[in-house]
Amino acid sequence: MGCVGRRSRYYDRASVVRIAQGASPKVLAVAGNCDSAEIDHGLSEWGVSAAGRGITTGQVGVHGLSGIPFWKRGMYQTSEEELAASLQAGFAELDSAKYHIVLAHVPPHGSRTDRTFLLKHAGSTALRAFVEQTEPAIVFCGHIHEARGVDRLGPTTVVNCGEGASGYFGLADLDQQVAVEIARA
């Protein structure tokens, strides 16, 4: 799930969702590369999935992207075309919210938030094109733990919260302007 991280296989996903719901009135999640289509379906059943759908609360519209582009066998991955279609489907469901946020497991390709420890860019080209086209206020992502940080792609702030299993998460303040930070529990 998004930023639960590599050790997520040790967590019961439903328990993680319940813990998050105890800390926040609104919880949204996406499945990560170590998850599966079944986990993605479970997130929908638990009412927290943002993958391929848009959710608007007040002035904030959020839509999500589960999985990653093809990378390694055994991962939860799809083609860039399928990732692009999921992004468009969620975006189409957003009302005219003042703030547009993408919750994605994978970061956009070619940013400081998608470089592996081998310095290879391993993000999604579909997400990068979507960001350039629609200019969301924020993209929250994870996937590449060593690329934890904040970057800008034009007017969009990209936040790679790193490994959630290590306590990292991203925060956004959308009061007068967009302000983000990475925190650790």
mmCIF file of C-alpha atoms in Angstrom:
data_model
loop_
_atom_site.group_PDB
_atom_site.id
_atom_site.type_symbol
_atom_site.label_atom_id
_atom_site.label_comp_id
_atom_site.label_asym_id
_atom_site.label_seq_id
_atom_site.Cartn_x
_atom_site.Cartn_y
_atom_site.Cartn_z
ATOM 1 C CA MET A 1 0.000 0.000 0.000
ATOM 2 C CA GLY A 2 1.591 3.200 -1.104
ATOM 3 C CA CYS A 3 4.260 3.810 1.461
ATOM 4 C CA VAL A 4 4.011 0.735 3.671
ATOM 5 C CA GLY A 5 7.227 -0.485 2.099
ATOM 6 C CA ARG A 6 9.057 -3.692 1.315
ATOM 7 C CA ARG A 7 8.342 -5.213 4.695
ATOM 8 C CA SER A 8 4.610 -4.822 4.007
ATOM 9 C CA ARG A 9 4.289 -8.582 3.427
ATOM 10 C CA TYR A 10 4.609 -8.920 7.212
ATOM 11 C CA TYR A 11 1.651 -6.648 7.830
ATOM 12 C CA ASP A 12 -1.972 -7.596 7.561
ATOM 13 C CA ARG A 13 -3.137 -4.852 5.151
ATOM 14 C CA ALA A 14 -6.545 -4.609 6.828
ATOM 15 C CA SER A 15 -4.813 -3.930 10.166
ATOM 16 C CA VAL A 16 -2.730 -1.173 8.594
ATOM 17 C CA VAL A 17 -5.890 0.402 7.167
ATOM 18 C CA ARG A 18 -7.619 0.242 10.572
ATOM 19 C CA ILE A 19 -4.601 1.853 12.279
ATOM 20 C CA ALA A 20 -4.597 4.661 9.710
ATOM 21 C CA GLN A 21 -8.348 5.150 10.086
ATOM 22 C CA GLY A 22 -7.849 5.500 13.847
ATOM 23 C CA ALA A 23 -5.453 8.381 13.209
ATOM 24 C CA SER A 24 -7.343 10.175 10.423
ATOM 25 C CA PRO A 25 -10.994 10.607 9.474
ATOM 26 C CA LYS A 26 -10.190 10.138 5.744
ATOM 27 C CA VAL A 27 -7.789 7.427 4.564
ATOM 28 C CA LEU A 28 -6.872 6.786 0.930
ATOM 29 C CA ALA A 29 -4.434 4.146 -0.273
ATOM 30 C CA VAL A 30 -2.908 2.603 -3.371
ATOM 31 C CA ALA A 31 -1.223 -0.774 -3.818
ATOM 32 C CA GLY A 32 2.545 -0.937 -4.186
ATOM 33 C CA ASN A 33 4.911 -3.104 -6.182
ATOM 34 C CA CYS A 34 5.070 -5.813 -3.487
ATOM 35 C CA ASP A 35 1.269 -5.979 -3.348
ATOM 36 C CA SER A 36 -1.073 -7.608 -5.876
ATOM 37 C CA ALA A 37 -4.357 -7.207 -7.709
ATOM 38 C CA GLU A 38 -5.977 -8.966 -4.746
ATOM 39 C CA ILE A 39 -4.597 -6.368 -2.338
ATOM 40 C CA ASP A 40 -5.776 -3.607 -4.690
ATOM 41 C CA HIS A 41 -9.246 -5.187 -4.670
ATOM 42 C CA GLY A 42 -9.133 -5.408 -0.860
ATOM 43 C CA LEU A 43 -8.405 -1.686 -0.628
ATOM 44 C CA SER A 44 -11.570 -1.087 -2.654
ATOM 45 C CA GLU A 45 -13.601 -3.391 -0.406
ATOM 46 C CA TRP A 46 -12.304 -1.540 2.686
ATOM 47 C CA GLY A 47 -13.379 1.784 1.115
ATOM 48 C CA VAL A 48 -9.907 3.343 0.961
ATOM 49 C CA SER A 49 -8.741 2.756 -2.617
ATOM 50 C CA ALA A 50 -7.851 5.808 -4.673
ATOM 51 C CA ALA A 51 -6.548 3.759 -7.612
ATOM 52 C CA GLY A 52 -8.213 4.784 -10.853
ATOM 53 C CA ARG A 53 -10.870 6.826 -9.094
ATOM 54 C CA GLY A 54 -11.293 10.423 -8.022
ATOM 55 C CA ILE A 55 -12.364 11.555 -4.573
ATOM 56 C CA THR A 56 -13.200 15.174 -3.805
ATOM 57 C CA THR A 57 -13.465 16.431 -0.251
ATOM 58 C CA GLY A 58 -14.042 20.149 0.093
ATOM 59 C CA GLN A 59 -11.449 21.908 -2.043
ATOM 60 C CA VAL A 60 -9.181 18.875 -2.451
ATOM 61 C CA GLY A 61 -9.457 16.336 -5.264
ATOM 62 C CA VAL A 62 -7.369 13.168 -5.000
ATOM 63 C CA HIS A 63 -6.923 10.269 -7.382
ATOM 64 C CA GLY A 64 -4.496 7.397 -7.274
ATOM 65 C CA LEU A 65 -2.241 5.037 -9.138
ATOM 66 C CA SER A 66 -1.435 1.530 -7.901
ATOM 67 C CA GLY A 67 1.538 -0.589 -8.911
ATOM 68 C CA ILE A 68 4.511 0.228 -11.107
ATOM 69 C CA PRO A 69 5.522 -0.015 -14.774
ATOM 70 C CA PHE A 70 7.122 -3.295 -15.876
ATOM 71 C CA TRP A 71 10.383 -3.716 -13.965
ATOM 72 C CA LYS A 72 10.988 -7.075 -12.281
ATOM 73 C CA ARG A 73 9.150 -10.385 -12.399
ATOM 74 C CA GLY A 74 6.833 -11.057 -9.453
ATOM 75 C CA MET A 75 5.932 -7.412 -8.832
ATOM 76 C CA TYR A 76 2.512 -5.734 -9.079
ATOM 77 C CA GLN A 77 3.102 -4.042 -12.406
ATOM 78 C CA THR A 78 1.298 -3.001 -15.569
ATOM 79 C CA SER A 79 2.121 -1.260 -18.821
ATOM 80 C CA GLU A 80 2.633 2.486 -19.019
ATOM 81 C CA GLU A 81 -0.518 2.617 -21.168
ATOM 82 C CA GLU A 82 -2.560 1.006 -18.385
ATOM 83 C CA LEU A 83 -1.036 3.379 -15.826
ATOM 84 C CA ALA A 84 -1.946 6.341 -18.054
ATOM 85 C CA ALA A 85 -5.533 5.068 -18.415
ATOM 86 C CA SER A 86 -5.853 4.685 -14.631
ATOM 87 C CA LEU A 87 -4.607 8.243 -14.092
ATOM 88 C CA GLN A 88 -7.069 9.623 -16.650
ATOM 89 C CA ALA A 89 -9.987 7.629 -15.197
ATOM 90 C CA GLY A 90 -9.396 9.003 -11.700
ATOM 91 C CA PHE A 91 -8.803 12.528 -12.946
ATOM 92 C CA ALA A 92 -12.079 12.444 -14.933
ATOM 93 C CA GLU A 93 -13.977 11.797 -11.682
ATOM 94 C CA LEU A 94 -12.655 14.858 -9.884
ATOM 95 C CA ASP A 95 -14.936 17.784 -9.396
ATOM 96 C CA SER A 96 -13.523 21.247 -9.922
ATOM 97 C CA ALA A 97 -11.461 21.121 -6.731
ATOM 98 C CA LYS A 98 -9.064 23.951 -5.967
ATOM 99 C CA TYR A 99 -6.253 21.474 -5.234
ATOM 100 C CA HIS A 100 -5.489 18.419 -7.392
ATOM 101 C CA ILE A 101 -3.405 15.689 -5.697
ATOM 102 C CA VAL A 102 -2.135 12.410 -7.135
ATOM 103 C CA LEU A 103 -1.463 9.536 -4.738
ATOM 104 C CA ALA A 104 0.807 7.132 -6.644
ATOM 105 C CA HIS A 105 3.035 4.298 -5.583
ATOM 106 C CA VAL A 106 5.551 4.976 -8.341
ATOM 107 C CA PRO A 107 7.187 8.419 -8.761
ATOM 108 C CA PRO A 108 7.244 10.315 -12.054
ATOM 109 C CA HIS A 109 10.174 9.378 -14.298
ATOM 110 C CA GLY A 110 13.148 11.700 -14.517
ATOM 111 C CA SER A 111 12.806 13.410 -11.155
ATOM 112 C CA ARG A 112 15.011 13.359 -8.071
ATOM 113 C CA THR A 113 12.340 11.178 -6.451
ATOM 114 C CA ASP A 114 12.782 8.234 -8.845
ATOM 115 C CA ARG A 115 16.532 7.527 -8.747
ATOM 116 C CA THR A 116 17.618 4.135 -7.464
ATOM 117 C CA PHE A 117 20.802 3.585 -5.476
ATOM 118 C CA LEU A 118 22.399 2.758 -8.862
ATOM 119 C CA LEU A 119 21.337 6.288 -10.003
ATOM 120 C CA LYS A 120 18.911 4.833 -12.551
ATOM 121 C CA HIS A 121 15.595 6.608 -13.106
ATOM 122 C CA ALA A 122 12.903 3.985 -12.419
ATOM 123 C CA GLY A 123 9.713 6.040 -12.338
ATOM 124 C CA SER A 124 6.691 6.059 -14.622
ATOM 125 C CA THR A 125 6.817 7.910 -17.936
ATOM 126 C CA ALA A 126 2.992 7.878 -17.990
ATOM 127 C CA LEU A 127 2.871 9.655 -14.630
ATOM 128 C CA ARG A 128 5.518 12.148 -15.797
ATOM 129 C CA ALA A 129 3.477 12.973 -18.932
ATOM 130 C CA PHE A 130 0.307 13.267 -16.838
ATOM 131 C CA VAL A 131 2.012 15.679 -14.419
ATOM 132 C CA GLU A 132 3.284 17.816 -17.291
ATOM 133 C CA GLN A 133 -0.179 17.871 -18.890
ATOM 134 C CA THR A 134 -2.418 18.466 -15.852
ATOM 135 C CA GLU A 135 -0.037 20.150 -13.365
ATOM 136 C CA PRO A 136 -1.440 18.744 -10.111
ATOM 137 C CA ALA A 137 -0.512 20.642 -6.966
ATOM 138 C CA ILE A 138 1.119 17.570 -5.364
ATOM 139 C CA VAL A 139 2.145 14.034 -6.257
ATOM 140 C CA PHE A 140 2.664 11.818 -3.194
ATOM 141 C CA CYS A 141 4.630 8.683 -4.056
ATOM 142 C CA GLY A 142 7.030 6.126 -2.647
ATOM 143 C CA HIS A 143 8.423 2.970 -4.288
ATOM 144 C CA ILE A 144 12.079 4.008 -4.428
ATOM 145 C CA HIS A 145 12.948 4.280 -0.742
ATOM 146 C CA GLU A 146 16.420 5.736 -1.242
ATOM 147 C CA ALA A 147 14.930 8.626 -3.259
ATOM 148 C CA ARG A 148 12.954 9.975 -0.288
ATOM 149 C CA GLY A 149 12.644 13.722 -0.761
ATOM 150 C CA VAL A 150 10.807 16.600 -2.360
ATOM 151 C CA ASP A 151 11.195 17.777 -5.955
ATOM 152 C CA ARG A 152 9.427 20.155 -8.338
ATOM 153 C CA LEU A 153 8.224 19.424 -11.846
ATOM 154 C CA GLY A 154 7.033 22.793 -13.078
ATOM 155 C CA PRO A 155 4.354 23.953 -10.618
ATOM 156 C CA THR A 156 3.898 20.426 -9.194
ATOM 157 C CA THR A 157 5.508 19.387 -5.916
ATOM 158 C CA VAL A 158 6.541 15.726 -5.899
ATOM 159 C CA VAL A 159 6.925 14.081 -2.483
ATOM 160 C CA ASN A 160 8.538 10.648 -2.195
ATOM 161 C CA CYS A 161 7.789 9.770 1.424
ATOM 162 C CA GLY A 162 10.194 6.825 1.396
ATOM 163 C CA GLU A 163 9.556 3.670 3.360
ATOM 164 C CA GLY A 164 6.391 3.803 5.428
ATOM 165 C CA ALA A 165 7.431 0.717 7.399
ATOM 166 C CA SER A 166 10.264 2.861 8.777
ATOM 167 C CA GLY A 167 7.760 5.494 9.889
ATOM 168 C CA TYR A 168 8.078 8.002 7.040
ATOM 169 C CA PHE A 169 5.063 9.862 5.692
ATOM 170 C CA GLY A 170 4.273 13.042 3.799
ATOM 171 C CA LEU A 171 2.269 16.001 5.060
ATOM 172 C CA ALA A 172 0.633 18.766 3.060
ATOM 173 C CA ASP A 173 -0.701 22.114 4.213
ATOM 174 C CA LEU A 174 -3.110 23.548 1.653
ATOM 175 C CA ASP A 175 -4.142 26.687 3.494
ATOM 176 C CA GLN A 176 -3.011 29.719 1.484
ATOM 177 C CA GLN A 177 -0.339 27.973 -0.563
ATOM 178 C CA VAL A 178 0.907 24.431 -1.028
ATOM 179 C CA ALA A 179 3.459 23.449 1.604
ATOM 180 C CA VAL A 180 4.745 19.901 2.053
ATOM 181 C CA GLU A 181 7.132 18.088 4.319
ATOM 182 C CA ILE A 182 8.330 14.581 5.040
ATOM 183 C CA ALA A 183 7.925 13.499 8.644
ATOM 184 C CA ARG A 184 8.739 10.398 10.634
ATOM 185 C CA ALA A 185 6.603 8.812 13.320
#
